[in-house]
CSV table of C-alpha atoms in Angstrom, one decimal:
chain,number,residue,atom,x,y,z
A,1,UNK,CA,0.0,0.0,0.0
A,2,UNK,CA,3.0,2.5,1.3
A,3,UNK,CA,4.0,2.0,-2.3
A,4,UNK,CA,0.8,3.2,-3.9
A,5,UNK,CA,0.9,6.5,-2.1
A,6,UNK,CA,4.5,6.9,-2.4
A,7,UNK,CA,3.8,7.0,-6.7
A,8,UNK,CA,0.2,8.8,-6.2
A,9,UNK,CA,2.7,11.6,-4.2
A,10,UNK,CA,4.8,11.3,-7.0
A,11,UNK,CA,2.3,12.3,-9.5
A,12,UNK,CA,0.4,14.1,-8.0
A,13,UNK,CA,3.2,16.6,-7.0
A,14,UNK,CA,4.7,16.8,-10.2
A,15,UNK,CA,1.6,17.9,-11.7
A,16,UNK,CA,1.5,20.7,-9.9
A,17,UNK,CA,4.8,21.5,-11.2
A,18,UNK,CA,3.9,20.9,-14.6
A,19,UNK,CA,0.9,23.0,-14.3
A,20,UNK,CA,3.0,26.1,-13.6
A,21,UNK,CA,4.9,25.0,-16.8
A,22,UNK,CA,2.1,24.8,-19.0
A,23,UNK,CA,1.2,28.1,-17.9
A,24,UNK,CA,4.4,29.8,-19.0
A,25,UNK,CA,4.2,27.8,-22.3
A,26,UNK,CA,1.3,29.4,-22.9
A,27,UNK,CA,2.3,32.8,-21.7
A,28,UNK,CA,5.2,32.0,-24.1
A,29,UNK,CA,3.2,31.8,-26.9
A,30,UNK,CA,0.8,34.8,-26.6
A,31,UNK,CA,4.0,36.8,-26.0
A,32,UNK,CA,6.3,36.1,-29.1
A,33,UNK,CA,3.7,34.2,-31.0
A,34,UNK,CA,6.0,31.2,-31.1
A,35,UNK,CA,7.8,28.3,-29.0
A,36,UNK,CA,10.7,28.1,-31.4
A,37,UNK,CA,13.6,28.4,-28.6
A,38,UNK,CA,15.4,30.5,-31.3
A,39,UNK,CA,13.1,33.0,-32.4
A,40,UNK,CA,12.0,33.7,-28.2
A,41,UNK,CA,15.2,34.1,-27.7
A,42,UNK,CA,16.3,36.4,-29.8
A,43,UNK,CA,13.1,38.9,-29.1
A,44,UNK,CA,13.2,38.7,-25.4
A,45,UNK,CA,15.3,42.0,-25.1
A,46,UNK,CA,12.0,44.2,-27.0
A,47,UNK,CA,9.5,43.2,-24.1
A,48,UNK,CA,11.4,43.8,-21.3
A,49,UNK,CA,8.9,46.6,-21.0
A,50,UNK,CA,5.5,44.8,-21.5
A,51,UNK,CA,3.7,43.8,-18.6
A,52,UNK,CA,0.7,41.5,-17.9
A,53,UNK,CA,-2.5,42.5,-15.8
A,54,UNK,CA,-3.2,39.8,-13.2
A,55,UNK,CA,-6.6,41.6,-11.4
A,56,UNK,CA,-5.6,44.5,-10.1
A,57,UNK,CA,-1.5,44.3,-10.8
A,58,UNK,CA,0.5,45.2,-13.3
A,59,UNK,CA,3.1,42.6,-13.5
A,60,UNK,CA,6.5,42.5,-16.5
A,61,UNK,CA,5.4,39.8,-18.4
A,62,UNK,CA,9.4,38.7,-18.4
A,63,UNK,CA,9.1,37.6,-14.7
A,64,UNK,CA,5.4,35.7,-14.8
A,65,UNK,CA,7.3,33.6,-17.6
A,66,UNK,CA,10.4,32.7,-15.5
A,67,UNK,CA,8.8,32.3,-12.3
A,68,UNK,CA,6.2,30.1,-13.9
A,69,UNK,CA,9.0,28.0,-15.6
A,70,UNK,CA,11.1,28.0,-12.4
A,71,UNK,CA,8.3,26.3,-10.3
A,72,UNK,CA,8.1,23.8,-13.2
A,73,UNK,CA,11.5,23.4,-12.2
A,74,UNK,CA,10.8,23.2,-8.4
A,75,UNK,CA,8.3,20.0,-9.1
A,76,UNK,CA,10.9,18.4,-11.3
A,77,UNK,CA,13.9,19.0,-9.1
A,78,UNK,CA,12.3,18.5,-5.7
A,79,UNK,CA,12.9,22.2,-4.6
A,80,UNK,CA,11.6,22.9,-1.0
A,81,UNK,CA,7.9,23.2,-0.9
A,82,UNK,CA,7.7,20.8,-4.0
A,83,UNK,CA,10.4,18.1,-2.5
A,84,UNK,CA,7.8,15.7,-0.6
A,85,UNK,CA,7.8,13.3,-3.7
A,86,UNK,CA,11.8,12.4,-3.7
A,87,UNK,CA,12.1,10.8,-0.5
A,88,UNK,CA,9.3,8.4,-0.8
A,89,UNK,CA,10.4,7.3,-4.6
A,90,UNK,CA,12.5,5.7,-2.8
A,91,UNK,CA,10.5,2.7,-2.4
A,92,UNK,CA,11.4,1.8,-6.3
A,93,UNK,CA,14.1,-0.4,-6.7
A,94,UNK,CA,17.3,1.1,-6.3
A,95,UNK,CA,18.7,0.8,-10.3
A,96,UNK,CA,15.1,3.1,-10.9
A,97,UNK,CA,16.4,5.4,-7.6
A,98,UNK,CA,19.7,5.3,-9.6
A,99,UNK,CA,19.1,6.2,-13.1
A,100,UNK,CA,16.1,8.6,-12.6
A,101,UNK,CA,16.3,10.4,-9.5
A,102,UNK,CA,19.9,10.8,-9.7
A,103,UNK,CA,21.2,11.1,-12.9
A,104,UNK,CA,18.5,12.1,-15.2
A,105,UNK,CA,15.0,13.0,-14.3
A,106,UNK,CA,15.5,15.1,-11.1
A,107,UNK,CA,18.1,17.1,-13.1
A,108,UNK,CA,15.4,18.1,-15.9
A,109,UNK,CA,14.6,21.3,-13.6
A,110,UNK,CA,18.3,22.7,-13.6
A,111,UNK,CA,18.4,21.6,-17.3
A,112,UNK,CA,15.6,23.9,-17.9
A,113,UNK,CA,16.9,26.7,-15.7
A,114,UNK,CA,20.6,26.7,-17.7
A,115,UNK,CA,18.6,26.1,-21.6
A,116,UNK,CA,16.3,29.1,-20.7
A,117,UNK,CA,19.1,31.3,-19.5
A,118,UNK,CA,18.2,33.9,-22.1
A,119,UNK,CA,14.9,34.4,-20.5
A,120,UNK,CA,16.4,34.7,-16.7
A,121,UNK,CA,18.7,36.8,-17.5
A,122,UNK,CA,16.4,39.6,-18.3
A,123,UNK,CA,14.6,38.9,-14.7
A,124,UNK,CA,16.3,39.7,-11.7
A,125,UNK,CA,13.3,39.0,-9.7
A,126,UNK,CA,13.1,35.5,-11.4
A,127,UNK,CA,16.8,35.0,-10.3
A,128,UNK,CA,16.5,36.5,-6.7
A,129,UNK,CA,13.6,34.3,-6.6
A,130,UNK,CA,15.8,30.9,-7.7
A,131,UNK,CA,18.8,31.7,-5.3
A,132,UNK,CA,16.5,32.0,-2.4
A,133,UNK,CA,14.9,28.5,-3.3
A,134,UNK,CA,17.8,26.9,-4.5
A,135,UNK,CA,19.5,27.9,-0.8
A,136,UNK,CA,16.6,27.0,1.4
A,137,UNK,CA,16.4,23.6,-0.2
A,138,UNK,CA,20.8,22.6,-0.1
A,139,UNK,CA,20.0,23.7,4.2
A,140,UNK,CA,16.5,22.1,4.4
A,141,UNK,CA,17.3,18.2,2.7
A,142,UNK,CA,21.0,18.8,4.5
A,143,UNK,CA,19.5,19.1,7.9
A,144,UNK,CA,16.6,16.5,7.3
A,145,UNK,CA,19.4,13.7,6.0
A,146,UNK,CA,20.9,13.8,9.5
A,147,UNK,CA,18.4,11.6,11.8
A,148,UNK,CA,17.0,9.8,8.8
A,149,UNK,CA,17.4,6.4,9.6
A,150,UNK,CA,16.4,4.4,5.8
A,151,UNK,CA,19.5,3.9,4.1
A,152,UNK,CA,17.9,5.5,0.5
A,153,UNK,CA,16.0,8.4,2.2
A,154,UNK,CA,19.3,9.8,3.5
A,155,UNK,CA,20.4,9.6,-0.4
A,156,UNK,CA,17.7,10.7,-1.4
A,157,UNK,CA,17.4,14.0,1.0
A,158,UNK,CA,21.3,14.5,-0.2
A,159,UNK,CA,20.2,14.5,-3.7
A,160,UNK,CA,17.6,17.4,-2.7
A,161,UNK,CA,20.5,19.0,-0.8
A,162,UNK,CA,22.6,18.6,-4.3
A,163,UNK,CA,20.0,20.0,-6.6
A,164,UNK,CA,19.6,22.7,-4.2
A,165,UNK,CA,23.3,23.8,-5.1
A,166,UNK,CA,22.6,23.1,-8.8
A,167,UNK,CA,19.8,25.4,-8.8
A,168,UNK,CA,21.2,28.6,-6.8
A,169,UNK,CA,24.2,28.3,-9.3
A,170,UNK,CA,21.7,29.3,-11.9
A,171,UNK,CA,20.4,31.9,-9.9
A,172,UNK,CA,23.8,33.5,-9.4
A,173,UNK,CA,23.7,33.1,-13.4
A,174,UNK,CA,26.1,30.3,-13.4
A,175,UNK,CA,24.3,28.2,-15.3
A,176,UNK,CA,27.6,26.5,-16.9
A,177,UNK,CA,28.6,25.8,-12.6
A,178,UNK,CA,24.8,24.5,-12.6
A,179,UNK,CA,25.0,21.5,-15.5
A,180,UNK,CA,29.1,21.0,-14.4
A,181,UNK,CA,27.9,20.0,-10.8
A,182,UNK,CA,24.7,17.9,-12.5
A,183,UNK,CA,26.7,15.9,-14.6
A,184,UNK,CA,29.3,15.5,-11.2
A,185,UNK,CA,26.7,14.8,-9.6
A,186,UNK,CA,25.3,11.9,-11.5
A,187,UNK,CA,28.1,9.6,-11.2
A,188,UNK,CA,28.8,9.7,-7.5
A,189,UNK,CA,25.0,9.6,-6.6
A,190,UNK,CA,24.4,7.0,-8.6
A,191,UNK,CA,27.1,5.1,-7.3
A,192,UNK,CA,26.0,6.0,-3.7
A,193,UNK,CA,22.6,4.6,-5.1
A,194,UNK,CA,23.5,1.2,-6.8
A,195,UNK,CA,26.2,1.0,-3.6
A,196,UNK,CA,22.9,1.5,-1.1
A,197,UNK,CA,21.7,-1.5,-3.1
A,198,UNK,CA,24.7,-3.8,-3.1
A,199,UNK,CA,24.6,-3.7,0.7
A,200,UNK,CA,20.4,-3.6,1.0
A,201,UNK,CA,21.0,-7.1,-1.3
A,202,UNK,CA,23.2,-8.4,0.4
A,203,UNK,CA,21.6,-7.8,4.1
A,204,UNK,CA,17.8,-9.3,3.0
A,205,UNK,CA,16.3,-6.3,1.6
A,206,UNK,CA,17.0,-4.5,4.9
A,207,UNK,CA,17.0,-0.7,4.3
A,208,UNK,CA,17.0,0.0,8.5
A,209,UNK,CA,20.5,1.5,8.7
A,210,UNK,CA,19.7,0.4,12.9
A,211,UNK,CA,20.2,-2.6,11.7
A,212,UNK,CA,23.2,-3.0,10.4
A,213,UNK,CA,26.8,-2.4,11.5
A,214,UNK,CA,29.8,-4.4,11.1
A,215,UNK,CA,29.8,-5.1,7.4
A,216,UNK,CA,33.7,-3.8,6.8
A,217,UNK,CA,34.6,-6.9,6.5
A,218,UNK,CA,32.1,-8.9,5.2
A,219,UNK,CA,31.4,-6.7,2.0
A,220,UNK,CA,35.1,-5.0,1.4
A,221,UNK,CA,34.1,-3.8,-1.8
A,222,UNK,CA,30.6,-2.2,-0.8
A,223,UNK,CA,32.4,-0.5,1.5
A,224,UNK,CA,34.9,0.5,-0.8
A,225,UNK,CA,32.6,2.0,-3.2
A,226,UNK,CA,30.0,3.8,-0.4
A,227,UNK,CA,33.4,5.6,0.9
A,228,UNK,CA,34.5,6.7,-2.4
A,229,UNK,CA,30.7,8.0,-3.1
A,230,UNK,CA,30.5,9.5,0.4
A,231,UNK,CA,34.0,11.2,-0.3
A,232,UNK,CA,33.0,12.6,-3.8
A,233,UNK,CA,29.6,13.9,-2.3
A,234,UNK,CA,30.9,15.8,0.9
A,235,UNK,CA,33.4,17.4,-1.7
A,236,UNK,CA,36.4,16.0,-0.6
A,237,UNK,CA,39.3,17.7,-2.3
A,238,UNK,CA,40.4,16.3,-5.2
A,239,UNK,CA,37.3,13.8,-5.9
A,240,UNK,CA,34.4,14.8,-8.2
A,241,UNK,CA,32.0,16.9,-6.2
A,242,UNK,CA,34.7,18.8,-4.8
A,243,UNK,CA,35.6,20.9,-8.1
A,244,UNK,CA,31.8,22.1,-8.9
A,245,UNK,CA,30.6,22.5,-5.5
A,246,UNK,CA,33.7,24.7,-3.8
A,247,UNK,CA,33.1,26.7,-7.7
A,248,UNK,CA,29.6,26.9,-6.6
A,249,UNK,CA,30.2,28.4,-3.4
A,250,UNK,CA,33.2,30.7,-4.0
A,251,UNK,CA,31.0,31.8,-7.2
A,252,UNK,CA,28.3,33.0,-4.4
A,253,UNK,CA,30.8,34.7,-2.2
A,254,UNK,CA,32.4,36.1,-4.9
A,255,UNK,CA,28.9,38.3,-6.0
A,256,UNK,CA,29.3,40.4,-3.3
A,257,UNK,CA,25.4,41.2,-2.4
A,258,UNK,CA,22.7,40.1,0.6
A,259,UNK,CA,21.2,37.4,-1.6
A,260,UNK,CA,24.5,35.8,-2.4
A,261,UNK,CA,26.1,35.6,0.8
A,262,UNK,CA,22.8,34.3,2.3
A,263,UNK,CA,23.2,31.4,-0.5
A,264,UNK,CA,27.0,31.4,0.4
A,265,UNK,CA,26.5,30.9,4.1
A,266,UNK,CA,24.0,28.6,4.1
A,267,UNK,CA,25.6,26.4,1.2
A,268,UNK,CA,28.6,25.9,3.5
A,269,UNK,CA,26.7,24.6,6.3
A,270,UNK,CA,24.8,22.6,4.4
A,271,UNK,CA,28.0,20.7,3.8
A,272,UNK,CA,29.0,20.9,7.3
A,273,UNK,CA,25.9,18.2,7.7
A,274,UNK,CA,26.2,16.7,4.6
A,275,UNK,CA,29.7,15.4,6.3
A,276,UNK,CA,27.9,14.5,9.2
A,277,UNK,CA,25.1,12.5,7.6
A,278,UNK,CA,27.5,10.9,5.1
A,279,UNK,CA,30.0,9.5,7.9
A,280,UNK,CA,26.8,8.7,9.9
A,281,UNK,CA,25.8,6.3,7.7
A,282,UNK,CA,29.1,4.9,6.6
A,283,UNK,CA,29.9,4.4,10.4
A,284,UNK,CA,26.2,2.8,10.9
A,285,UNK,CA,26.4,0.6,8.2
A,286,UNK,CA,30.1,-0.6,8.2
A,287,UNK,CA,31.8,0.0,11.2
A,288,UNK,CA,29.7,0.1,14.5
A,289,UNK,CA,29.2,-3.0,16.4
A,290,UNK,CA,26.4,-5.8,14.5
A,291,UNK,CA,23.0,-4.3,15.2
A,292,UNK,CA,20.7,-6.9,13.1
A,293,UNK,CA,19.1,-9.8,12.6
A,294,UNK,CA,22.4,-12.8,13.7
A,295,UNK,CA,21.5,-14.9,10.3
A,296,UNK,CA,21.1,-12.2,8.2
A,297,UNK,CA,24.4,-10.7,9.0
A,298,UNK,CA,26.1,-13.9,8.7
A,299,UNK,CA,24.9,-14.4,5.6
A,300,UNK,CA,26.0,-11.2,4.1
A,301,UNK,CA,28.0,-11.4,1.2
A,302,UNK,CA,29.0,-9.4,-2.0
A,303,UNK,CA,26.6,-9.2,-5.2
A,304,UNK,CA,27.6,-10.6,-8.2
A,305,UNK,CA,30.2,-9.4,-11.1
A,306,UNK,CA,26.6,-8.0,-12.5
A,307,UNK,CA,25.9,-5.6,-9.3
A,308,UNK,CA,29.7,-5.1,-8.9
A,309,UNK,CA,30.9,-4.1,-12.5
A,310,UNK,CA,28.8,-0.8,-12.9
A,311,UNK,CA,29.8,0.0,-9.9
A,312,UNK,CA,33.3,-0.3,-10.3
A,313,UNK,CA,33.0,2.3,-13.7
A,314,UNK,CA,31.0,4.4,-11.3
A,315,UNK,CA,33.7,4.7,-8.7
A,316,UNK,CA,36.4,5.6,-11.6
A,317,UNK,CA,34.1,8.6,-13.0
A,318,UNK,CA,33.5,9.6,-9.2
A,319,UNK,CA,36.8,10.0,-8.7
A,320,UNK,CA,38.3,11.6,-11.8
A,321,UNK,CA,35.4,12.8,-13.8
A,322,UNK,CA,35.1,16.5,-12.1
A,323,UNK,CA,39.1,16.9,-12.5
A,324,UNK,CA,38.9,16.1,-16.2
A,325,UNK,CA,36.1,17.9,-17.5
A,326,UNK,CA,36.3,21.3,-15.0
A,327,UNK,CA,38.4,22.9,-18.0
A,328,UNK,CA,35.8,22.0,-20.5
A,329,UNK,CA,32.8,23.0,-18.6
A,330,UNK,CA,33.9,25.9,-16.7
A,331,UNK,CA,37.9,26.9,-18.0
A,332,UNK,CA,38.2,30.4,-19.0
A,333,UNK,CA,37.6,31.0,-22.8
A,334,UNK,CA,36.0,27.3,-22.8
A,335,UNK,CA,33.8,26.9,-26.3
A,336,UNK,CA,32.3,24.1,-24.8
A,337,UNK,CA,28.8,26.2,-24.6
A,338,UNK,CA,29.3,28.2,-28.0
A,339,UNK,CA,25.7,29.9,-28.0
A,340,UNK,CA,23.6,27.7,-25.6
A,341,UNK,CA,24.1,29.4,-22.5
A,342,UNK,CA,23.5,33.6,-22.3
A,343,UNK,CA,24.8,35.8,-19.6
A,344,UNK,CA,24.7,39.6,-18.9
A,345,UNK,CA,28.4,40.8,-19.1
A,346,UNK,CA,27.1,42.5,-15.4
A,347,UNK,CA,26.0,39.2,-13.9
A,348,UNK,CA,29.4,37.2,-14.9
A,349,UNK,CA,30.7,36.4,-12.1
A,350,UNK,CA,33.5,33.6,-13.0
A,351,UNK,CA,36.2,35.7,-13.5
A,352,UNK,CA,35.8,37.1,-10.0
A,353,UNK,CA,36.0,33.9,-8.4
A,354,UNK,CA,40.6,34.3,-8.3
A,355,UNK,CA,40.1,37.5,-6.0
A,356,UNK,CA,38.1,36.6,-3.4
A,357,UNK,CA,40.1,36.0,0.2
A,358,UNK,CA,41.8,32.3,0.6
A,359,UNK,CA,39.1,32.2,4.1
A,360,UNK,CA,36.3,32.2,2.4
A,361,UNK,CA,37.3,29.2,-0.2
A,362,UNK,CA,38.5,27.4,2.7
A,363,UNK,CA,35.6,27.8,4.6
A,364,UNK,CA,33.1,25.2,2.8
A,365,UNK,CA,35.9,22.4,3.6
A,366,UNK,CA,36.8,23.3,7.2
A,367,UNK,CA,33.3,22.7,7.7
A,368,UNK,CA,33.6,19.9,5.8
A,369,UNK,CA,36.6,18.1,8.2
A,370,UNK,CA,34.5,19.2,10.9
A,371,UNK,CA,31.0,17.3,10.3
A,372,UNK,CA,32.7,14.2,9.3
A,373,UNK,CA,34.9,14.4,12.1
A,374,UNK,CA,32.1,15.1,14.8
A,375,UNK,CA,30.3,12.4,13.3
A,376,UNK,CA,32.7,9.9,13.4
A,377,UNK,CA,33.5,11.2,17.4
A,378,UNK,CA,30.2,10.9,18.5
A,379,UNK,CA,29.3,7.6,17.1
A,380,UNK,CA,33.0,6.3,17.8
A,381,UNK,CA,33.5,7.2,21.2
A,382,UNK,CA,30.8,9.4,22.4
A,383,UNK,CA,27.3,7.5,21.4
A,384,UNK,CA,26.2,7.0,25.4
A,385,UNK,CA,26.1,10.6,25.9
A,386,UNK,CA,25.0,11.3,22.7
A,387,UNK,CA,21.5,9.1,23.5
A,388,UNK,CA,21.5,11.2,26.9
A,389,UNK,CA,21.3,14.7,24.6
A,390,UNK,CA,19.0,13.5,22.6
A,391,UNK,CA,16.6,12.7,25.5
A,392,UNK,CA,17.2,16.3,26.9
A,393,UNK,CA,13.8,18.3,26.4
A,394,UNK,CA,15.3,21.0,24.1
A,395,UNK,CA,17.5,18.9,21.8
A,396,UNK,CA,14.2,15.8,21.8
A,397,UNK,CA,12.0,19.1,20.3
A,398,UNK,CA,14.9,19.9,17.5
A,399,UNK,CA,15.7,15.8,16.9
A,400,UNK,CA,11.8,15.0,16.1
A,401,UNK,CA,11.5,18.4,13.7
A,402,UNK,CA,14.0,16.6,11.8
A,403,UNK,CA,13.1,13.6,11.8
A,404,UNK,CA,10.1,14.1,10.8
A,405,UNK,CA,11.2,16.5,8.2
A,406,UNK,CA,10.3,19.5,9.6
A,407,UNK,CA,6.8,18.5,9.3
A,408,UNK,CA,6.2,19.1,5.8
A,409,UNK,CA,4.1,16.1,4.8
A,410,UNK,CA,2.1,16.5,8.2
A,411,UNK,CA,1.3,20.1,7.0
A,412,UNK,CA,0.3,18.5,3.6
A,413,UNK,CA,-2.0,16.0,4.7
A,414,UNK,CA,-3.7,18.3,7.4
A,415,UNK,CA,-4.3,21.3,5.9
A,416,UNK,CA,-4.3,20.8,2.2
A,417,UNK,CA,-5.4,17.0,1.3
A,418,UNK,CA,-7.7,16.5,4.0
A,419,UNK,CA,-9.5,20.1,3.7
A,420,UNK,CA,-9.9,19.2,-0.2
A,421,UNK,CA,-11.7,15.9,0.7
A,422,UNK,CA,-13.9,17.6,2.8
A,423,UNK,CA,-14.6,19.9,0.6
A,424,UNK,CA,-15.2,17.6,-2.3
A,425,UNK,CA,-17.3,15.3,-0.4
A,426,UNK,CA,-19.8,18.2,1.7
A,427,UNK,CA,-19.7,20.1,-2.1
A,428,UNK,CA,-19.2,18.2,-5.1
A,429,UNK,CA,-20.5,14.9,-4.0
A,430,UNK,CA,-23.3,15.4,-1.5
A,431,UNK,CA,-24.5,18.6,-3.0
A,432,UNK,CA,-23.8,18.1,-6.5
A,433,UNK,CA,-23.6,14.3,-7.2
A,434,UNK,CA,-26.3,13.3,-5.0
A,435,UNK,CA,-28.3,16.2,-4.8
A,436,UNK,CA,-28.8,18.2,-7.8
A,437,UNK,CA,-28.0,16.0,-10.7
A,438,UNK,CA,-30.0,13.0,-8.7
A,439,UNK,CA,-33.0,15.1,-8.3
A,440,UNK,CA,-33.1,16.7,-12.1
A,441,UNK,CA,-31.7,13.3,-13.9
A,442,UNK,CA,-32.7,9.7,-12.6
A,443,UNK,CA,-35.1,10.6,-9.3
A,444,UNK,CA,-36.4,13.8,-11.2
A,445,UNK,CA,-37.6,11.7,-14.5
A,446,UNK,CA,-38.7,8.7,-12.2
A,447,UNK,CA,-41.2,11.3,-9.9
């Protein structure tokens, strides 16, 4: 059943998403009289000055359209408000959590963003507006992955946390930063994801990271591979992640106004816990003492060369793919991009990255070496008084607000789905249904 609602969500969700995209294709088209990317493109500059009368306001047509395309964006990439979906696709099997909501679908969004750049650029409210999100979201999933406790959901919150980054690249019009960390981001998250599966096969199908611990030795290579994948996503230096996301952040920094450093700031702590969560769940899958079932961790063992090759192609790509392709994608004077991506000579902010203080590009990774390194103390050494904070009254409040991440879906299902079942059942059903197409059709003809 859990699986049902997890792909109604799914849907359902989306749709909303895709509704707001509909409606900028169609404000597209009663604009410029076309949906040729080309030709939209190329007139956006002459209605810069047009605006559109929603009731009362007068709003520039320019912004409606990237707003509108932006929260098709938000449904797509599981931006904060829109998210809700991601986490409980997780009930797929992992090759589907893999393939599309690591490497391909969940990136559609940011795709959109970087294509469209010739539209966002004209709207600095549309690109205010895509920083803000894009920040929330990489603090939001960042803190939520951190008392998750099902292997794929804290994947899944870290690739919300990612696309977060993705996205407020493209609103600091670094939309080349954007697709370089998407296409990063594909191989290591998809090697945490098949990894996550190697060890879920090999424990029974159990996805209860509780119930693990102790499977160093008995899957080498799993642990291999999660390490390498855990590395690559916190940005350690020199692995995949590390080259687009430290661009990311040193891009915000280097922008110089509120919006940015708000972005800046809260990107680097959302890597502070993305350290935390990622050596929480190495240490509570591998290396703490054997919390499950006796049998089922005796009888752990590695997948076969079919479940082990892709992964092994993975960990290569998570390793060296960012170091090989940063020149391409984001070297100076790069033709890599030719015509495709559009940016105001004002809003460039690349070239300012080289003069910004040495601080502030350390910053992201002495955060970094701290989460992992507080993670790995407290579940090493310190887990007894760890339990006794988290039964203090204060830290309890701030541990379940987490948990149950930050009470999004109970806000959803409380004030939204159940008031529109009310409604549809007091209105359309009993009023409508049974009462005035009953009494003028079948009751009506039959009296």
């Amino acid at each position: 059943m859990r699986y049902h609602g997890a792909a109604i969500k799914a849907m359902l969700v989306n749709r909303i998403g895709d509704f707001a995209l509909l409606l900028a294709i169609f404000s597209i088209y009663c604009t410029f009289n076309s949906l040729d990317y080309d030709i939209v493109f190329t007139l956006v500059p002459l209605f810069t000055d047009y605006n559109i009368v929603i009731g009362t306001m007068q709003l520039p047509i320019i912004d409606v359209i990237c707003i509108l395309l932006f929260i098709g964006a938000m449904g797509k990439s599981a931006q904060i408000g829109l998210h809700s979906w991601l986490p409980d696709a997780m009930e797929g099997p992992t090759p589907v959590s893999a393939l599309i909501h690591a490497a391909t679908m969940v990136t559609a969004g940011v795709f959109l963003l970087a294509r469209c750049s010739f539209l966002f650029e004209f709207s600095a409210t549309a690109l205010n507006f895509v920083l803000f999100i894009g920040s929330i979201t990489a603090i939001f999933a960042a803190t939520t992955g951190l008392f998750q406790n099902d292997m794929k959901k804290v994947i899944a919150y870290s690739t919300c946390s990612q696309l977060g980054y993705m996205v407020f690249a493209c609103g600091l019009s670094g939309y080349q930063l954007g697709v370089f960390h998407l296409s990063n981001h594909a191989f290591f998250k998809a090697l945490l994801f098949l990894g996550a599966g190697s060890v879920i096969h090999a424990v029974a199908d159990e996805q209860d990271m509780r119930k693990m611990g102790g499977l160093q030795k008995l899957l080498p290579f799993s642990y291999a591979i999660m390490l390498i994948g855990s590395l690559a996503l916190m940005g350690f230096p020199f692995l995949t992640g590390f080259y687009s996301k430290d661009a990311i952040l040193e891009l915000a920094f280097a922008q110089y106004t509120i919006g940015s450093h708000f972005a800046y700031y809260l990107g680097c702590f959302a890597a502070f816990f993305t350290a935390f969560y990622s050596v929480r769940l190495l240490f509570l899958v591998f290396l703490a003492k054997p919390n499950g079932n006796r049998k089922t961790i005796l009888n752990a063992h590695e997948g076969s060369w079919e479940i082990g090759f892709p992964l092994f192609i993975l960990s290569i790509f998570s390793v060296l793919i960012g170091f090989l392709t940063k020149e391409i994608f984001i070297g100076f004077g790069t033709k890599f991009w030719g015509n495709a991506i559009f940016i105001m000579p004002q809003n460039y902010g690349l070239a300012d990255i080289e003069f910004i203080s040495l601080f502030a590009k350390l910053f992201p990774l002495i955060l970094t070496i701290l989460g992992s390194t507080l993670a790995y103390i407290l579940y090493s050494f310190e887990l007894n008084s760890f339990f006794l904070l988290k039964q203090k009254s204060a830290f309890k409040y701030i541990y379940t607000f987490i948990n149950k991440k930050w009470y999004f879906d109970r806000f959803y299902n409380q004030f939204i789905a159940q008031n529109i079942l009310n409604l549809s059942y007091e209105f359309s059903y009993k009023d409508i249904d049974r009462g005035i197409l009953e009494k003028v059709g079948p009751f009506g003809i039959v009296k």
